[in-house]
Short mmCIF file of C-alpha atoms in Angstrom, two decimals:
data_model
loop_
_atom_site.label_atom_id
_atom_site.label_comp_id
_atom_site.label_asym_id
_atom_site.label_seq_id
_atom_site.Cartn_x
_atom_site.Cartn_y
_atom_site.Cartn_z
CA UNK A 1 -51.33 -4.51 23.35
CA UNK A 2 -51.63 -6.10 19.93
CA UNK A 3 -48.43 -5.86 17.93
CA UNK A 4 -50.55 -4.83 14.92
CA UNK A 5 -52.30 -1.99 16.74
CA UNK A 6 -52.26 1.16 14.61
CA UNK A 7 -52.57 4.13 16.94
CA UNK A 8 -53.66 7.13 14.87
CA UNK A 9 -55.60 8.87 17.62
CA UNK A 10 -53.76 8.94 20.96
CA UNK A 11 -51.83 12.12 20.17
CA UNK A 12 -55.07 14.09 19.97
CA UNK A 13 -57.30 12.01 22.21
CA UNK A 14 -58.64 15.06 24.06
CA UNK A 15 -59.66 16.66 20.75
CA UNK A 16 -61.16 13.33 19.71
CA UNK A 17 -63.29 13.34 22.86
CA UNK A 18 -64.37 16.95 22.33
CA UNK A 19 -65.04 17.04 18.61
CA UNK A 20 -66.17 13.63 17.42
CA UNK A 21 -69.88 13.56 16.52
CA UNK A 22 -72.42 12.23 19.02
CA UNK A 23 -74.30 9.11 17.99
CA UNK A 24 -78.10 9.25 18.16
CA UNK A 25 -79.55 7.82 21.37
CA UNK A 26 -82.09 5.87 19.33
CA UNK A 27 -79.24 3.79 17.86
CA UNK A 28 -78.40 2.33 21.28
CA UNK A 29 -82.10 1.93 22.05
CA UNK A 30 -82.82 0.00 18.84
CA UNK A 31 -79.84 -2.29 19.39
CA UNK A 32 -80.94 -3.01 22.96
CA UNK A 33 -84.36 -4.04 21.66
CA UNK A 34 -82.72 -6.76 19.56
CA UNK A 35 -81.17 -8.46 22.60
CA UNK A 36 -82.76 -11.30 24.56
CA UNK A 37 -81.25 -9.79 27.71
CA UNK A 38 -79.63 -6.45 28.51
CA UNK A 39 -77.25 -7.41 31.30
CA UNK A 40 -73.91 -6.69 29.63
CA UNK A 41 -72.78 -4.98 26.45
CA UNK A 42 -69.24 -4.80 25.14
CA UNK A 43 -68.13 -1.72 23.21
CA UNK A 44 -64.86 -2.54 21.43
CA UNK A 45 -62.62 0.22 20.13
CA UNK A 46 -64.62 2.59 22.30
CA UNK A 47 -62.30 5.59 21.90
CA UNK A 48 -63.33 8.14 24.48
CA UNK A 49 -66.70 6.49 25.07
CA UNK A 50 -68.92 8.36 22.62
CA UNK A 51 -71.17 5.35 22.07
CA UNK A 52 -70.48 3.60 25.38
CA UNK A 53 -72.33 6.29 27.33
CA UNK A 54 -75.45 5.75 25.23
CA UNK A 55 -75.35 2.00 25.75
CA UNK A 56 -75.14 2.63 29.50
CA UNK A 57 -78.74 3.88 29.48
CA UNK A 58 -80.00 0.54 28.22
CA UNK A 59 -77.66 -2.09 29.68
CA UNK A 60 -76.90 -2.93 33.30
CA UNK A 61 -73.18 -2.97 32.55
CA UNK A 62 -71.06 -1.73 29.67
CA UNK A 63 -67.52 -3.00 29.24
CA UNK A 64 -65.75 -0.46 27.02
CA UNK A 65 -62.33 -1.38 25.64
CA UNK A 66 -59.75 0.42 23.56
CA UNK A 67 -56.13 -0.36 22.78
CA UNK A 68 -55.16 3.28 23.42
CA UNK A 69 -54.61 4.18 27.07
CA UNK A 70 -54.82 7.89 26.16
CA UNK A 71 -58.29 7.41 24.73
CA UNK A 72 -59.43 5.61 27.89
CA UNK A 73 -57.96 8.38 30.06
CA UNK A 74 -60.13 10.90 28.19
CA UNK A 75 -63.26 8.76 28.24
CA UNK A 76 -66.59 10.07 29.50
CA UNK A 77 -67.41 8.50 32.85
CA UNK A 78 -70.70 6.77 33.72
CA UNK A 79 -71.55 4.54 36.70
CA UNK A 80 -72.60 1.68 34.41
CA UNK A 81 -69.37 1.70 32.35
CA UNK A 82 -66.14 -0.14 33.09
CA UNK A 83 -63.32 1.05 30.85
CA UNK A 84 -60.42 -1.26 30.06
CA UNK A 85 -57.28 -0.78 27.99
CA UNK A 86 -57.35 -3.82 25.74
CA UNK A 87 -57.14 -4.61 22.02
CA UNK A 88 -60.30 -5.98 20.44
CA UNK A 89 -58.44 -9.17 19.54
CA UNK A 90 -57.91 -9.95 23.26
CA UNK A 91 -61.22 -9.36 25.02
CA UNK A 92 -60.80 -9.47 28.83
CA UNK A 93 -64.11 -11.27 29.50
CA UNK A 94 -65.20 -14.89 30.10
CA UNK A 95 -66.91 -17.09 27.54
CA UNK A 96 -70.61 -16.59 26.81
CA UNK A 97 -70.88 -13.47 28.96
CA UNK A 98 -72.00 -10.68 26.59
CA UNK A 99 -75.45 -9.86 25.22
CA UNK A 100 -74.20 -7.58 22.45
CA UNK A 101 -70.89 -6.40 21.01
CA UNK A 102 -70.77 -2.99 19.38
CA UNK A 103 -67.95 -1.45 17.37
CA UNK A 104 -68.50 2.18 16.43
CA UNK A 105 -66.19 3.59 13.72
CA UNK A 106 -63.34 1.28 14.70
CA UNK A 107 -63.60 -2.23 13.26
CA UNK A 108 -61.59 -1.26 10.15
CA UNK A 109 -58.54 -1.01 12.45
CA UNK A 110 -58.96 -4.54 13.84
CA UNK A 111 -57.40 -7.83 12.84
CA UNK A 112 -60.83 -9.00 11.77
CA UNK A 113 -60.28 -12.76 11.88
CA UNK A 114 -58.89 -12.64 15.42
CA UNK A 115 -61.60 -10.24 16.56
CA UNK A 116 -64.36 -12.50 15.25
CA UNK A 117 -62.89 -15.48 17.09
CA UNK A 118 -62.97 -13.49 20.33
CA UNK A 119 -66.43 -12.11 19.59
CA UNK A 120 -67.87 -15.58 19.16
CA UNK A 121 -66.15 -16.69 22.34
CA UNK A 122 -67.63 -14.00 24.59
CA UNK A 123 -71.09 -13.66 23.04
CA UNK A 124 -73.97 -15.56 24.59
CA UNK A 125 -75.93 -17.89 22.31
CA UNK A 126 -78.17 -15.67 20.14
CA UNK A 127 -76.09 -12.65 21.19
CA UNK A 128 -75.92 -9.68 18.85
CA UNK A 129 -73.08 -7.85 17.14
CA UNK A 130 -73.25 -4.43 15.50
CA UNK A 131 -70.58 -2.81 13.35
CA UNK A 132 -71.30 0.91 13.06
CA UNK A 133 -69.71 3.45 10.74
CA UNK A 134 -70.41 6.90 9.39
CA UNK A 135 -69.30 8.69 6.26
CA UNK A 136 -67.76 12.12 5.73
CA UNK A 137 -69.40 15.18 7.25
CA UNK A 138 -72.03 16.87 5.08
CA UNK A 139 -73.18 20.48 5.38
CA UNK A 140 -76.14 21.86 3.48
CA UNK A 141 -74.16 24.99 2.61
CA UNK A 142 -72.83 24.15 -0.87
CA UNK A 143 -69.74 26.38 -0.69
CA UNK A 144 -68.59 24.93 2.65
CA UNK A 145 -69.41 21.40 1.47
CA UNK A 146 -67.29 21.79 -1.67
CA UNK A 147 -64.31 23.09 0.34
CA UNK A 148 -64.53 20.24 2.88
CA UNK A 149 -65.03 17.60 0.17
CA UNK A 150 -62.05 18.90 -1.81
CA UNK A 151 -59.82 18.82 1.26
CA UNK A 152 -61.04 15.34 2.22
CA UNK A 153 -60.89 13.78 -1.23
CA UNK A 154 -58.02 15.61 -2.94
CA UNK A 155 -55.65 17.37 -0.55
CA UNK A 156 -55.71 14.47 1.90
CA UNK A 157 -56.06 11.70 -0.68
CA UNK A 158 -52.52 10.34 -0.28
CA UNK A 159 -52.59 10.67 3.50
CA UNK A 160 -55.55 8.46 4.34
CA UNK A 161 -54.58 5.01 5.62
CA UNK A 162 -55.84 2.18 3.38
CA UNK A 163 -58.45 1.24 5.98
CA UNK A 164 -60.38 4.37 5.02
CA UNK A 165 -61.69 2.57 1.93
CA UNK A 166 -63.42 0.10 4.23
CA UNK A 167 -65.26 2.98 5.91
CA UNK A 168 -66.25 4.49 2.59
CA UNK A 169 -67.78 1.14 1.58
CA UNK A 170 -70.07 1.30 4.61
CA UNK A 171 -68.39 -1.90 5.83
CA UNK A 172 -70.18 -3.80 3.05
CA UNK A 173 -66.90 -5.31 1.84
CA UNK A 174 -66.12 -6.92 5.21
CA UNK A 175 -66.62 -10.58 5.99
CA UNK A 176 -69.48 -10.94 8.48
CA UNK A 177 -69.89 -14.50 9.82
CA UNK A 178 -73.16 -13.86 11.63
CA UNK A 179 -76.83 -14.12 10.73
CA UNK A 180 -77.28 -10.65 9.30
CA UNK A 181 -80.46 -8.70 9.96
CA UNK A 182 -81.89 -5.53 8.48
CA UNK A 183 -81.45 -2.40 10.55
CA UNK A 184 -83.16 1.00 10.21
CA UNK A 185 -81.43 3.79 8.31
CA UNK A 186 -80.06 6.51 10.58
CA UNK A 187 -77.76 9.48 10.44
CA UNK A 188 -75.93 11.62 12.96
CA UNK A 189 -77.33 15.16 13.07
CA UNK A 190 -75.83 18.24 14.68
CA UNK A 191 -75.77 22.03 14.61
CA UNK A 192 -72.15 23.13 14.76
CA UNK A 193 -70.25 26.37 14.36
CA UNK A 194 -67.01 26.73 12.42
CA UNK A 195 -64.79 25.95 15.43
CA UNK A 196 -66.56 22.66 16.10
CA UNK A 197 -66.40 21.57 12.46
CA UNK A 198 -62.75 22.49 12.12
CA UNK A 199 -61.93 20.84 15.44
CA UNK A 200 -63.56 17.66 14.16
CA UNK A 201 -61.53 17.79 10.95
CA UNK A 202 -58.30 18.03 12.97
CA UNK A 203 -59.10 14.59 14.43
CA UNK A 204 -58.89 12.91 11.02
CA UNK A 205 -55.93 10.57 10.76
CA UNK A 206 -55.11 12.01 7.33
CA UNK A 207 -55.10 15.57 8.70
CA UNK A 208 -52.54 14.53 11.29
CA UNK A 209 -50.47 12.76 8.63
CA UNK A 210 -50.46 15.88 6.44
CA UNK A 211 -49.56 18.01 9.47
CA UNK A 212 -46.62 15.72 10.25
CA UNK A 213 -45.50 15.92 6.61
CA UNK A 214 -44.90 19.68 6.89
CA UNK A 215 -48.24 20.41 5.31
CA UNK A 216 -48.91 23.64 7.19
CA UNK A 217 -49.36 25.67 4.01
CA UNK A 218 -52.06 23.35 2.65
CA UNK A 219 -53.75 23.22 6.05
CA UNK A 220 -53.72 27.01 6.40
CA UNK A 221 -55.09 27.44 2.88
CA UNK A 222 -57.96 25.09 3.66
CA UNK A 223 -58.69 26.74 7.01
CA UNK A 224 -58.82 30.22 5.52
CA UNK A 225 -61.02 29.10 2.62
CA UNK A 226 -63.48 27.43 4.99
CA UNK A 227 -63.52 30.47 7.31
CA UNK A 228 -64.29 32.77 4.38
CA UNK A 229 -67.09 30.53 3.15
CA UNK A 230 -68.53 30.10 6.65
CA UNK A 231 -68.82 33.83 7.40
CA UNK A 232 -69.56 34.49 11.08
CA UNK A 233 -67.53 31.71 12.74
CA UNK A 234 -70.01 31.44 15.61
CA UNK A 235 -72.93 30.78 13.27
CA UNK A 236 -74.23 27.24 13.68
CA UNK A 237 -75.05 25.25 10.56
CA UNK A 238 -76.98 22.00 10.14
CA UNK A 239 -74.62 19.13 9.42
CA UNK A 240 -74.96 15.37 9.29
CA UNK A 241 -73.05 12.15 8.79
CA UNK A 242 -74.70 9.28 6.85
CA UNK A 243 -74.43 6.02 8.80
CA UNK A 244 -74.04 2.37 7.76
CA UNK A 245 -74.44 -0.82 9.78
CA UNK A 246 -73.70 -4.51 9.80
CA UNK A 247 -75.91 -6.07 12.47
CA UNK A 248 -76.13 -9.77 13.12
CA UNK A 249 -76.91 -12.56 15.55
CA UNK A 250 -74.48 -15.20 16.75
CA UNK A 251 -75.50 -18.84 16.42
CA UNK A 252 -73.09 -21.52 17.60
#
């Protein structure tokens, strides 16, 4: 395991698997269309396999890696997926063996220079790479949105790791040494009840940092405010996450 690996998610890996949003299937489909071949994809920082399972419908083999063994233990199984515990900076694959590398909501945790060296090593000539990220959850109910935004941006402000700024930029501030291509705008859509939304919020690294800092009072205040605004806790509301991409092709 990389000595620089920052493990913010293993302690709640089961919750991460249950409550993280599901990527749209069309995202994997559109990425597959960009590839010359669809023999092997590599999903780095795969977490519990949220995006890996979508890739498995379009590629003969998906190698899905994560530095957290707990995440891999909670990963969704699929016959086309091989899960491996491995940091993104040490990819356990031979040279020129991958048609596409995907990183969904994880590249901001990587040592980017080392990852790019490995990415270029394992990609086939003209292979593709896609960095995928999504922004904070949005609900069309204004009262619920204001409560979530206030908790995210104010209560948790000092508890977010610095890498969060990279996510909020849509990865536009990252170096990207590949031939960049335009990619369609997409968003993650869902209909969730209160329990699903709150479960998702508990997976935030800043939520866990506040919890560890004896922040139960602030957490309880937020939870009660959101419950009151939500009304019937079983009622499902339309929510979405805006997405951003850096997609490129590797040329030696």
